[in-house]
Coordinates of C-alpha atoms and ligand atoms in Angstrom, one line a residue:
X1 CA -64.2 -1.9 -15.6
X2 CA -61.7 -3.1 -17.7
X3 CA -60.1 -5.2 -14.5
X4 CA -60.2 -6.3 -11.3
X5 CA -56.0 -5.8 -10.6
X6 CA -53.8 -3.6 -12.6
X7 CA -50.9 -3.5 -11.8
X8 CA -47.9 -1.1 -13.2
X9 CA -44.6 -2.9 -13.8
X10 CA -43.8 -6.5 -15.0
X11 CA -40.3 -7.1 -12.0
X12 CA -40.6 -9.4 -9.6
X13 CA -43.2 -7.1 -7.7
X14 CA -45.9 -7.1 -10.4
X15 CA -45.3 -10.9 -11.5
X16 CA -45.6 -12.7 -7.9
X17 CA -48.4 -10.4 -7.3
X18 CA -50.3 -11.4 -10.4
X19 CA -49.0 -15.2 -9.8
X20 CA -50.3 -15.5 -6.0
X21 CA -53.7 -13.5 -6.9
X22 CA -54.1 -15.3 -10.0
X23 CA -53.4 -18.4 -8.1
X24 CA -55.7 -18.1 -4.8
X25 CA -58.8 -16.6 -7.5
X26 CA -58.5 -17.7 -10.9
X27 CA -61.4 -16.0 -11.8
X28 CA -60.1 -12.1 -10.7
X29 CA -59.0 -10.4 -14.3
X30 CA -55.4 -9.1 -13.8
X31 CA -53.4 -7.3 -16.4
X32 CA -49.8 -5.9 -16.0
X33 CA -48.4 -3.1 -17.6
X34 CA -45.4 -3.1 -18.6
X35 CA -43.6 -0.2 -20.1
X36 CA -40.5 -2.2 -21.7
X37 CA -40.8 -5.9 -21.7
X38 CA -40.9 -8.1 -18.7
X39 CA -38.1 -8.2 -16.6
X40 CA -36.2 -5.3 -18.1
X41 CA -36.0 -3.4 -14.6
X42 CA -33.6 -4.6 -11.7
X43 CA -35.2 -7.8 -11.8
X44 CA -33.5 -9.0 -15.1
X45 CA -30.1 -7.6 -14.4
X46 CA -29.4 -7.9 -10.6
X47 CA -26.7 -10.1 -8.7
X48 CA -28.8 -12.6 -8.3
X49 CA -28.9 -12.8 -4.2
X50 CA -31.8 -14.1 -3.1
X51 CA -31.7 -13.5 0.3
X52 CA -33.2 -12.8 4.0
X53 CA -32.3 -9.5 4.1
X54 CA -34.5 -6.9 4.6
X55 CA -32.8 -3.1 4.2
X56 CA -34.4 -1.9 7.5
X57 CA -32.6 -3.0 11.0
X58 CA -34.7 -5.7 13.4
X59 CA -34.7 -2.6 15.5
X60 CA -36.3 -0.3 12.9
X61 CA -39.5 -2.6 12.3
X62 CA -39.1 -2.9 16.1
X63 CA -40.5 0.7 16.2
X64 CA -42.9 0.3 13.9
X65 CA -44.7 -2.4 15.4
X66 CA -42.8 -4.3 18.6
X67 CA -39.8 -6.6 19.2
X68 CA -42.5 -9.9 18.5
X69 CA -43.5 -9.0 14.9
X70 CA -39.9 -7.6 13.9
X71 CA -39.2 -11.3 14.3
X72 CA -42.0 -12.7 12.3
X73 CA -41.3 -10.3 9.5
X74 CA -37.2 -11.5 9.8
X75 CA -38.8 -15.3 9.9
X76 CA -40.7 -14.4 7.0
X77 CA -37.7 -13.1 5.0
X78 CA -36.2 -16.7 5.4
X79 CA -39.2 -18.7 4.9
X80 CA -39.5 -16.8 1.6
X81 CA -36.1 -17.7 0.1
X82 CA -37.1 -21.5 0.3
X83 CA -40.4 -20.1 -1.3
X84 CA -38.4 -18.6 -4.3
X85 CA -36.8 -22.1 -4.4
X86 CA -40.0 -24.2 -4.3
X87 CA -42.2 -22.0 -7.0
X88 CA -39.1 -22.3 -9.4
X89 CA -39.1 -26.1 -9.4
X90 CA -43.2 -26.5 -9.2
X91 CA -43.1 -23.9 -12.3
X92 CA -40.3 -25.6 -13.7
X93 CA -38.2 -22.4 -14.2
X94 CA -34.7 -23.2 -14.4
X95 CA -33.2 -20.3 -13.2
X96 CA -29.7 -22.0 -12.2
X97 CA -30.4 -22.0 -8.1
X98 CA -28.2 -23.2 -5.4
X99 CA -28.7 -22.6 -1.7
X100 CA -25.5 -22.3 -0.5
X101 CA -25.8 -18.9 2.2
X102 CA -23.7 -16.2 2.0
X103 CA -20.4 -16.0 3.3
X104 CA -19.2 -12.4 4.6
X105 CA -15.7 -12.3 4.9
X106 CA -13.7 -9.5 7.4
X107 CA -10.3 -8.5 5.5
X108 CA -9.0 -5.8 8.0
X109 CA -9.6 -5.3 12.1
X110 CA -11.9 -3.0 11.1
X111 CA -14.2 -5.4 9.3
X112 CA -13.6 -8.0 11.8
X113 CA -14.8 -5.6 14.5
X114 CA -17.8 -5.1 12.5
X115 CA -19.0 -9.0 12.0
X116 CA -18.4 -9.6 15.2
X117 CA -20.7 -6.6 16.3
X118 CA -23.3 -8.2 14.0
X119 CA -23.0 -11.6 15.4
X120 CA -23.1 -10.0 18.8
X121 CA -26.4 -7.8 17.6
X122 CA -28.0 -11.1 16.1
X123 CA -27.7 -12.5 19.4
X124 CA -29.1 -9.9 21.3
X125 CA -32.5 -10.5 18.8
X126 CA -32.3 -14.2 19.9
X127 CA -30.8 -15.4 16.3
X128 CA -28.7 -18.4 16.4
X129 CA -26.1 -20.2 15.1
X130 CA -28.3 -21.9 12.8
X131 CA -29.5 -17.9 11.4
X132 CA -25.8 -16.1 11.7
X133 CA -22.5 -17.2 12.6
X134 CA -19.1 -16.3 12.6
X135 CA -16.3 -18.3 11.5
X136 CA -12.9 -17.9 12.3
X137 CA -9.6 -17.8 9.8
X138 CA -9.5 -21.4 9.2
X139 CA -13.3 -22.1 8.6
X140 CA -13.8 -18.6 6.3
X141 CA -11.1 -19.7 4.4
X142 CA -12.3 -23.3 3.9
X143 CA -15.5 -21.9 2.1
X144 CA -13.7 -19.1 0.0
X145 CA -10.1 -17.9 0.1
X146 CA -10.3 -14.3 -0.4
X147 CA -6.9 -11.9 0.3
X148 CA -6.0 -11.0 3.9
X149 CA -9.1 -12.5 5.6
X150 CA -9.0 -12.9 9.4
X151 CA -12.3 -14.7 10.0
X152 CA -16.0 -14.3 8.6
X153 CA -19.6 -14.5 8.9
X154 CA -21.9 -16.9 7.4
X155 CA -25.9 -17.2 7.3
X156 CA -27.3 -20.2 5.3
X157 CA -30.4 -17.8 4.2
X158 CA -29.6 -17.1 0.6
X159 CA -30.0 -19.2 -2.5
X160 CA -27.5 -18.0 -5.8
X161 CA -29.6 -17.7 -9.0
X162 CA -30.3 -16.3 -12.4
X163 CA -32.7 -13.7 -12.1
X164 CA -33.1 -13.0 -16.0
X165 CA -34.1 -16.7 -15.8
X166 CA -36.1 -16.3 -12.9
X167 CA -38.3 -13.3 -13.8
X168 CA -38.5 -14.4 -17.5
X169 CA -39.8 -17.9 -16.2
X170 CA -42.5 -15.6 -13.6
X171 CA -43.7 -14.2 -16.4
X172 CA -44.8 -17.3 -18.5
X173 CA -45.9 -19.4 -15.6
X174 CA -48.2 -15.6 -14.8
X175 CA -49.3 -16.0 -18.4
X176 CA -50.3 -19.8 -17.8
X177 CA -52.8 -18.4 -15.1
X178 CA -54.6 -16.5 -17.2
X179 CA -53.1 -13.2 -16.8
X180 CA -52.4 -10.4 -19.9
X181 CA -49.2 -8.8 -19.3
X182 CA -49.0 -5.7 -21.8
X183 CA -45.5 -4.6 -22.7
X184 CA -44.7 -1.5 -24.6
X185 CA -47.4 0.0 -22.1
X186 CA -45.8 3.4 -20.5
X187 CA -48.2 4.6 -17.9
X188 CA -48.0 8.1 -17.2
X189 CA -50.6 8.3 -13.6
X190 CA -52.1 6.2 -11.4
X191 CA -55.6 7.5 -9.8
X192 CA -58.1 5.9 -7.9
X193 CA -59.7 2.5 -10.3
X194 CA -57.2 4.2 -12.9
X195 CA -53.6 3.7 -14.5
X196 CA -53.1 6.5 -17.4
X197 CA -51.2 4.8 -19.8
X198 CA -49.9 6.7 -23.6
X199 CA -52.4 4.2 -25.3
X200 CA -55.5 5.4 -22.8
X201 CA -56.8 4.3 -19.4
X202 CA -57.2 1.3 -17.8
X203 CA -60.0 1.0 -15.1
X204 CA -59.7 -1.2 -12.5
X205 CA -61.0 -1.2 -8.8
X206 CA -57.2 -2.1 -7.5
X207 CA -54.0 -0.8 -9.3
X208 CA -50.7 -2.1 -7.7
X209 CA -47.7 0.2 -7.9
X210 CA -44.6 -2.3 -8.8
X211 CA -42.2 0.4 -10.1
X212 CA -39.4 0.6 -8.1
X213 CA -36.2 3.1 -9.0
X214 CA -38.3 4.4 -12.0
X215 CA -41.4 5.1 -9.8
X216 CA -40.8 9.6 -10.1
X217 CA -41.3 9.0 -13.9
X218 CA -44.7 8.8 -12.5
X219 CA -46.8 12.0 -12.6
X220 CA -47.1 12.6 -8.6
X221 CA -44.3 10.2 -7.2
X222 CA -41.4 12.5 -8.3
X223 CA -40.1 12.3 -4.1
X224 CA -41.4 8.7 -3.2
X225 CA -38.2 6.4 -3.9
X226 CA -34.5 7.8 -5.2
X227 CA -33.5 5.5 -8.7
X228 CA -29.6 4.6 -7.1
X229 CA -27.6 2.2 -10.2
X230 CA -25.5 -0.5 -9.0
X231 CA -22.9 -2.1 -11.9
X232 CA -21.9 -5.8 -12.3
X233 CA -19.1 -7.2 -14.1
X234 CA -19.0 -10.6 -15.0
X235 CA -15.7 -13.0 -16.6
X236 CA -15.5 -15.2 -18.7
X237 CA -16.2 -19.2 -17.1
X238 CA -13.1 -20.0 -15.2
X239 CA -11.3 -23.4 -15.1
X240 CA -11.3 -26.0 -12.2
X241 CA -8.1 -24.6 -11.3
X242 CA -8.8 -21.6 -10.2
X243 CA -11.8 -22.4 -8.6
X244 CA -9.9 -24.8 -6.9
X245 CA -7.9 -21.4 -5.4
X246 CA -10.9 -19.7 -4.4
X247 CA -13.4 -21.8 -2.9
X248 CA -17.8 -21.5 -3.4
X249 CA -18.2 -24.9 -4.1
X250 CA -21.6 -24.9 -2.6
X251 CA -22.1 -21.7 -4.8
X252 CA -22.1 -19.4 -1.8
X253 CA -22.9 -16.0 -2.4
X254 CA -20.4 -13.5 -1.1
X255 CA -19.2 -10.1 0.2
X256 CA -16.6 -8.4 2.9
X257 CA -17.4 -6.1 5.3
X258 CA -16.5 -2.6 3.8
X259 CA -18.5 0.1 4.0
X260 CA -19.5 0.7 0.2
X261 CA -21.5 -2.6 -0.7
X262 CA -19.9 -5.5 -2.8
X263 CA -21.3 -8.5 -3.8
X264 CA -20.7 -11.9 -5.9
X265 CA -21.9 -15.3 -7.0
X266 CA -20.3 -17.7 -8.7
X267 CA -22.8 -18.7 -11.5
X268 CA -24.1 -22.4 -13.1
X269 CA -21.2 -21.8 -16.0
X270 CA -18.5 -20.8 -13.4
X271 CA -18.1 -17.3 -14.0
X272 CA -17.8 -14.6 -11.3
X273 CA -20.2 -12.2 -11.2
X274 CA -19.1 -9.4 -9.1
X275 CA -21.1 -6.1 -8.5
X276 CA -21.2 -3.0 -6.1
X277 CA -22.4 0.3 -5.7
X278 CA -20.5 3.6 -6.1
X279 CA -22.0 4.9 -9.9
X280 CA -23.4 8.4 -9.1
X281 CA -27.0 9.3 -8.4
X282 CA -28.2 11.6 -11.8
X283 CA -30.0 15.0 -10.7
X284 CA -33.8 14.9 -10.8
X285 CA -33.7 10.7 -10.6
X286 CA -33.1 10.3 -14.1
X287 CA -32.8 6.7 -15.7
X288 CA -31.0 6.8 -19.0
X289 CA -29.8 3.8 -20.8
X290 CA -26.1 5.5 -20.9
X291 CA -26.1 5.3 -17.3
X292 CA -26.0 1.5 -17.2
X293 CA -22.5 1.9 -18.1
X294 CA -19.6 3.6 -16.0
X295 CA -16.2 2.9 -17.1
X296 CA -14.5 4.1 -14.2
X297 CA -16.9 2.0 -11.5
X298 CA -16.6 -1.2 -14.0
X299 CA -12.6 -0.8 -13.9
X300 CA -12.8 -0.6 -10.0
X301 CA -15.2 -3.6 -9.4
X302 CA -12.4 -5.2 -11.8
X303 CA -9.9 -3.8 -9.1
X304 CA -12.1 -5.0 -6.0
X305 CA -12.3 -8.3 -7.5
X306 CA -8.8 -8.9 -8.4
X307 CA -7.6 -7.3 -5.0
X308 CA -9.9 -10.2 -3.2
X309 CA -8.6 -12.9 -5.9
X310 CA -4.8 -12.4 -7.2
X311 CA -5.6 -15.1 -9.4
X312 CA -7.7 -13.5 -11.4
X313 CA -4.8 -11.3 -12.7
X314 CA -5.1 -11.0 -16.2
X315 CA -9.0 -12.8 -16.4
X316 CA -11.1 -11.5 -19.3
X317 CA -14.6 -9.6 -18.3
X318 CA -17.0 -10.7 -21.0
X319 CA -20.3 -8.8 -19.5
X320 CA -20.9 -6.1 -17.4
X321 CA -24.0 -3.7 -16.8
X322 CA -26.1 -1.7 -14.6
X323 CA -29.1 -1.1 -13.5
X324 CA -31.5 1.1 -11.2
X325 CA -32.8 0.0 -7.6
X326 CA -35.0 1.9 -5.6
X327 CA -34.3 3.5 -2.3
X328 CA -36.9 5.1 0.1
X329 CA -35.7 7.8 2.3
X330 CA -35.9 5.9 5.5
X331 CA -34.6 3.0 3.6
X332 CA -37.3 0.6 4.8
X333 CA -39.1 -1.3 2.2
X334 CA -42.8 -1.5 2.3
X335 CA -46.1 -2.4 1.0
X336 CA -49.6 -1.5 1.2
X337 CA -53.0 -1.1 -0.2
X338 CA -55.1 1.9 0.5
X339 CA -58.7 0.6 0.9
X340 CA -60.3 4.3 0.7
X341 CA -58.5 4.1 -2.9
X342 CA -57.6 1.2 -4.1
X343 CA -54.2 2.1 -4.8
X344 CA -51.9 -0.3 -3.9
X345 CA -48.2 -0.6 -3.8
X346 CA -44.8 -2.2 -2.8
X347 CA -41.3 -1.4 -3.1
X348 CA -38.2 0.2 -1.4
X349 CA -36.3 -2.9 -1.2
X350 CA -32.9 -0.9 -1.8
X351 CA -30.4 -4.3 -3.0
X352 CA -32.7 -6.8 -1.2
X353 CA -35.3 -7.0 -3.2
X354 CA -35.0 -10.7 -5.4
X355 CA -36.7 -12.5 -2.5
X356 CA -38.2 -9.2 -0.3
X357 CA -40.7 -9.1 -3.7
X358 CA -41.8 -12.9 -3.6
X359 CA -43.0 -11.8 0.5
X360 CA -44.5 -8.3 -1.0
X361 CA -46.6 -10.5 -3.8
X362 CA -48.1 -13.1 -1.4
X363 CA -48.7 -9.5 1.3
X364 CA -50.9 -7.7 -1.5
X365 CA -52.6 -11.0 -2.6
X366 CA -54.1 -11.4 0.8
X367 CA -54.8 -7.6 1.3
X368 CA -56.9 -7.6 -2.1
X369 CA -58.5 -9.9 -1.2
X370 CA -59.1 -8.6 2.0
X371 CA -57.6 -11.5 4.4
X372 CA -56.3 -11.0 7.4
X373 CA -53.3 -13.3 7.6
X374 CA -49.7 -13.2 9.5
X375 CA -48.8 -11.2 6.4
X376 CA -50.6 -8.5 6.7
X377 CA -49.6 -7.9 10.3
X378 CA -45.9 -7.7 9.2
X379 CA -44.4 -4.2 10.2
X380 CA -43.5 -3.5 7.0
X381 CA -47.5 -3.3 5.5
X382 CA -48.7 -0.2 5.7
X383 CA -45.8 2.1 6.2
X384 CA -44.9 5.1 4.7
X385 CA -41.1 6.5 4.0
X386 CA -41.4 10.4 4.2
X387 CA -40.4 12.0 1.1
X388 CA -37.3 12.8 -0.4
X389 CA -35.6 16.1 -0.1
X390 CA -36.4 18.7 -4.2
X391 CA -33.6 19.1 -6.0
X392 CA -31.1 20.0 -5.9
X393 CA -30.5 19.4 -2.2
X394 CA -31.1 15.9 -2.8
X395 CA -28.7 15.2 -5.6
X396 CA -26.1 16.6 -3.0
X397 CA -26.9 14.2 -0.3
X398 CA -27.2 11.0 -2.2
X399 CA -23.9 12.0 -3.7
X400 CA -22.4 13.0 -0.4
X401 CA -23.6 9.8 1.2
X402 CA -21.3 7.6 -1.9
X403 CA -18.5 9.7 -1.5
X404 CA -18.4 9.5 1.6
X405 CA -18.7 5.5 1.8
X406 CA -16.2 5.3 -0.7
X407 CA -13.4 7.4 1.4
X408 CA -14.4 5.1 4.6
X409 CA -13.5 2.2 2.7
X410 CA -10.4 4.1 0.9
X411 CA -9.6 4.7 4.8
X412 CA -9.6 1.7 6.2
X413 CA -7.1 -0.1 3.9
X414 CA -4.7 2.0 4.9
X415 CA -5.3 2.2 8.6
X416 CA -7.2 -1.6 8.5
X417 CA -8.7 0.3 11.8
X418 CA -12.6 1.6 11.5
X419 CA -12.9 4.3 9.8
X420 CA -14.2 7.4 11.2
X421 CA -16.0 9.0 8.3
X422 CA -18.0 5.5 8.1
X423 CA -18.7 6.0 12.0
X424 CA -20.4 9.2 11.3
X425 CA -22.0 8.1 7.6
X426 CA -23.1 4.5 8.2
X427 CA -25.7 5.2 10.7
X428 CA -27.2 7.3 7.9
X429 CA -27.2 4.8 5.2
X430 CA -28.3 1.8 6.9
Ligands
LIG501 C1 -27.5 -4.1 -10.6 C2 -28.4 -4.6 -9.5 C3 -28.0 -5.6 -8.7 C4 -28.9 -6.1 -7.7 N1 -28.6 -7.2 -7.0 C5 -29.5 -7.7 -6.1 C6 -29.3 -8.9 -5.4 O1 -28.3 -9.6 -5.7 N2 -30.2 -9.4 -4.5 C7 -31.3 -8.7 -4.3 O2 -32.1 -9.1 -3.5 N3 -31.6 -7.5 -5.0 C8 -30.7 -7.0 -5.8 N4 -31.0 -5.9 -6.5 C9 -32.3 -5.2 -6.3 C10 -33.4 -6.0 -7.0 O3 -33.1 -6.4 -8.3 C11 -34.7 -5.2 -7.0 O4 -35.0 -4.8 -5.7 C12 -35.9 -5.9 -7.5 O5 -35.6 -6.6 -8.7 C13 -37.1 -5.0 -7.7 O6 -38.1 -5.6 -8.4 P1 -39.3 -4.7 -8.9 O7 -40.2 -5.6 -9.7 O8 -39.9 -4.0 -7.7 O9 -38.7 -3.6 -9.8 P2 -38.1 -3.7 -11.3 O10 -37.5 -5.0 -11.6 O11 -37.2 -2.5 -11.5 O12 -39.4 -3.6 -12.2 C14 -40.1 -2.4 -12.4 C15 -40.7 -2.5 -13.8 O13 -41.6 -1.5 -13.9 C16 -41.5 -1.0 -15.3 N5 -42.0 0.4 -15.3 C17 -41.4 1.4 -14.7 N6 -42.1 2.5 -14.9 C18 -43.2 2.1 -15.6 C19 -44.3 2.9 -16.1 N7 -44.5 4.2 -15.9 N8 -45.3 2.2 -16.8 C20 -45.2 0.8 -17.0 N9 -44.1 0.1 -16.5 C21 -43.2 0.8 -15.8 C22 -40.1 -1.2 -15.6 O14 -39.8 -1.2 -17.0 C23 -39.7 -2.4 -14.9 O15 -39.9 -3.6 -15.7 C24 -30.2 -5.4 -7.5 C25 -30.5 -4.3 -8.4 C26 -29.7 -3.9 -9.4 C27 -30.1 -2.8 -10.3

């Protein structure tokens, strides 16, 4: 045996996983295998959300378990963003965080009707004010003044941060522990107390999946999760002045209500990062490095974002990239370890995965090690998404599905009332 733990991928998946296990048993041999270097994946390029949400509804891990542990796993979720917070600072990674929640504002009837039907939902799951809230014109506005808002919602569960930072930090304070982390290390399979990698094999009694969108580049997992890029733009630091005009001055993280996901922080140096979905899904889930780059979808975050913000009229973008995420084709994230096998895995986490991971690493530390904990009774462990859909049909139906949120949205500003192409799509897509 050439380890105890092997596990494929250096994200945030791989890295807590190696830091919790390397942590509760210093004495277990772990090695990582990375294919680029750490962090190159979505964990070193994302929008830097680290959040409680979890891309499966209360109601979905509701039916895979009961109404009781739906709630722990949702209690988990914000437990684990002040975990992201408290490793950071015992590490002493300074990866820029500020927990200031995440503000949601509703810019047309129809978004309005829509955060008020989440409050209304959250309500029904007996979350409180304290979890989920919605604020009218006056208080929205007080936190960030976006164009035509009406009202908002607001949950204090997310913590603004620099993932690059964040992940590059994991990895050292992983190295501290003791644990190899092999870059330039392409595996090709995973078998039972094997990972097939270009250079040879490495045995090990557990291998840990931590792949995420580029898991079909692995022999066998072609269908398990769909590689789906989201592109960020980010300008140059902006003066008091401005930031004076639009608000975050707790560093909340932010979005609206649309259909076709948006999202933004305002960062440590005061630039706004801005991001959203909308590039199109590649036939046969292909990651290139070209694909990181979309003219078109940077120009219309550039839109989006000066459409929320007038005053950024004429503001310079001095960054912007992309990256892959991984989707399941239930969209619910989840982790596991086979005992028959040995395989393990986690992943699925759609955009939620910056904190989502930090819960997956501490859930496949205590099933190696074969504790029974509130972890591993989550709803989440253990499940399997069914497979996605050959090619080509599902190149058509990932593409559909984007289109299709793109005309709700297109929809809506002109009517401002809901949209009914997102009636019919949403319900698909979340
Ligand atoms: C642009 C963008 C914005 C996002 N914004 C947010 C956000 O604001 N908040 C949020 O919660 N989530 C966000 N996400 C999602 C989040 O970044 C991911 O869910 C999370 O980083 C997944 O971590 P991971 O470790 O599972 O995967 P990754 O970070 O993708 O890591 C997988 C690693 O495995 C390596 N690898 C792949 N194949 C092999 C192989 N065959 N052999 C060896 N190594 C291999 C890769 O090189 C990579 O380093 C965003 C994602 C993107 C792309």
């Amino acid at each position: 045996m050439d380890a105890d733990v092997a596990i494929v991928g250096a994200g945030f998946t791989g890295l807590w996983t190696a830091y919790y296990l390397a942590e509760a048993d210093p004495s277990l041999r772990i090695v990582v295998l990375e294919a680029e270097t750490a962090g190159f994946g979505a964990s070193g390029r994302n929008g830097g959300w680290c959040s409680a949400l979890f891309p499966a509804s209360l109601s979905t891990l509701a039916g895979l378990a009961d109404r009781e542990r739906a709630l722990a796993q949702h209690r988990a979720m914000r437990e684990t963003v002040d975990e992201v917070v408290r490793v950071a600072a015992a590490e002493g990674i300074d990866a820029h965080i500020a927990k200031g929640g995440t503000i949601a504002l509703a810019r047309s009837r129809a978004q309005w009707r829509r955060a008020r039907a989440e409050v209304a939902e959250a309500r029904r799951w007996d979350r409180g004010e304290d979890d989920l809230r919605l604020l009218d014109r006056a208080e929205a506005t007080s936190v960030l003044r976006g164009s035509r808002t009406v009202g908002a919602t607001y949950t204090p569960d997310c913590a603004a941060l620099h993932p690059a930072r964040l992940v590059r930090g994991l990895a050292e304070a992983v190295e501290r522990r003791g644990v190899t982390i092999h870059e330039q290390t392409r595996v090709r399979a995973i078998a039972p107390g094997r990972a097939h990698t270009t250079d040879g094999d490495v045995r090990a009694a557990t291998v840990v999946r931590a792949t995420e969108g580029y898991t079909p580049g692995l022999r066998g997992e072609e269908r398990t999760l769909v590689p789906v890029y989201s592109l960020i733009i980010a300008t140059e630091p902006l003066p008091p002045a401005v930031w004076d005009e639009i608000g975050l001055a707790r560093r909340e993280t932010f979005t609206d209500h649309r259909h076709l996901i948006v999202y933004g922080q305002r960062t440590a140096d005061d630039r706004l990062v801005f991001g959203g979905r909308g590039a199109p899904y590649h036939l046969g889930s292909r990651i290139r490095p070209e694909y990181d780059r979309d003219e078109a979808v940077f120009a219309r975050l550039y839109a989006t974002l000066v459409d929320l913000f007038p005053v950024l009229a004429g503001t310079r973008v001095t960054h912007a990239w992309g990256g892959a995420l991984g989707i399941p084709r239930d969209w619910c994230a989840s982790v596991g370890l086979d005992r028959q096998t040995g395989l393990a895995w986690a992943g699925g986490y759609v955009g939620d995965g910056v904190s989502t991971t930090n819960l997956a690493g501490r859930t496949l530390r205590d099933l190696v090690l074969g504790h029974d904990t509130e972890l591993t009774r989550l709803p989440w462990v253990g499940h399997r998404s069914p497979a996605w859909e050959p090619e080509p049909l599902r190149w058509l139906g990932i593409n559909l599905g984007l289109r299709a949120m793109t005309l709700a949205d297109a929809e809506e500003s002109v009517t401002r009332l809901p949209s009914v192409v997102g009636r019919i799509v949403s319900p698909l897509v979340h």
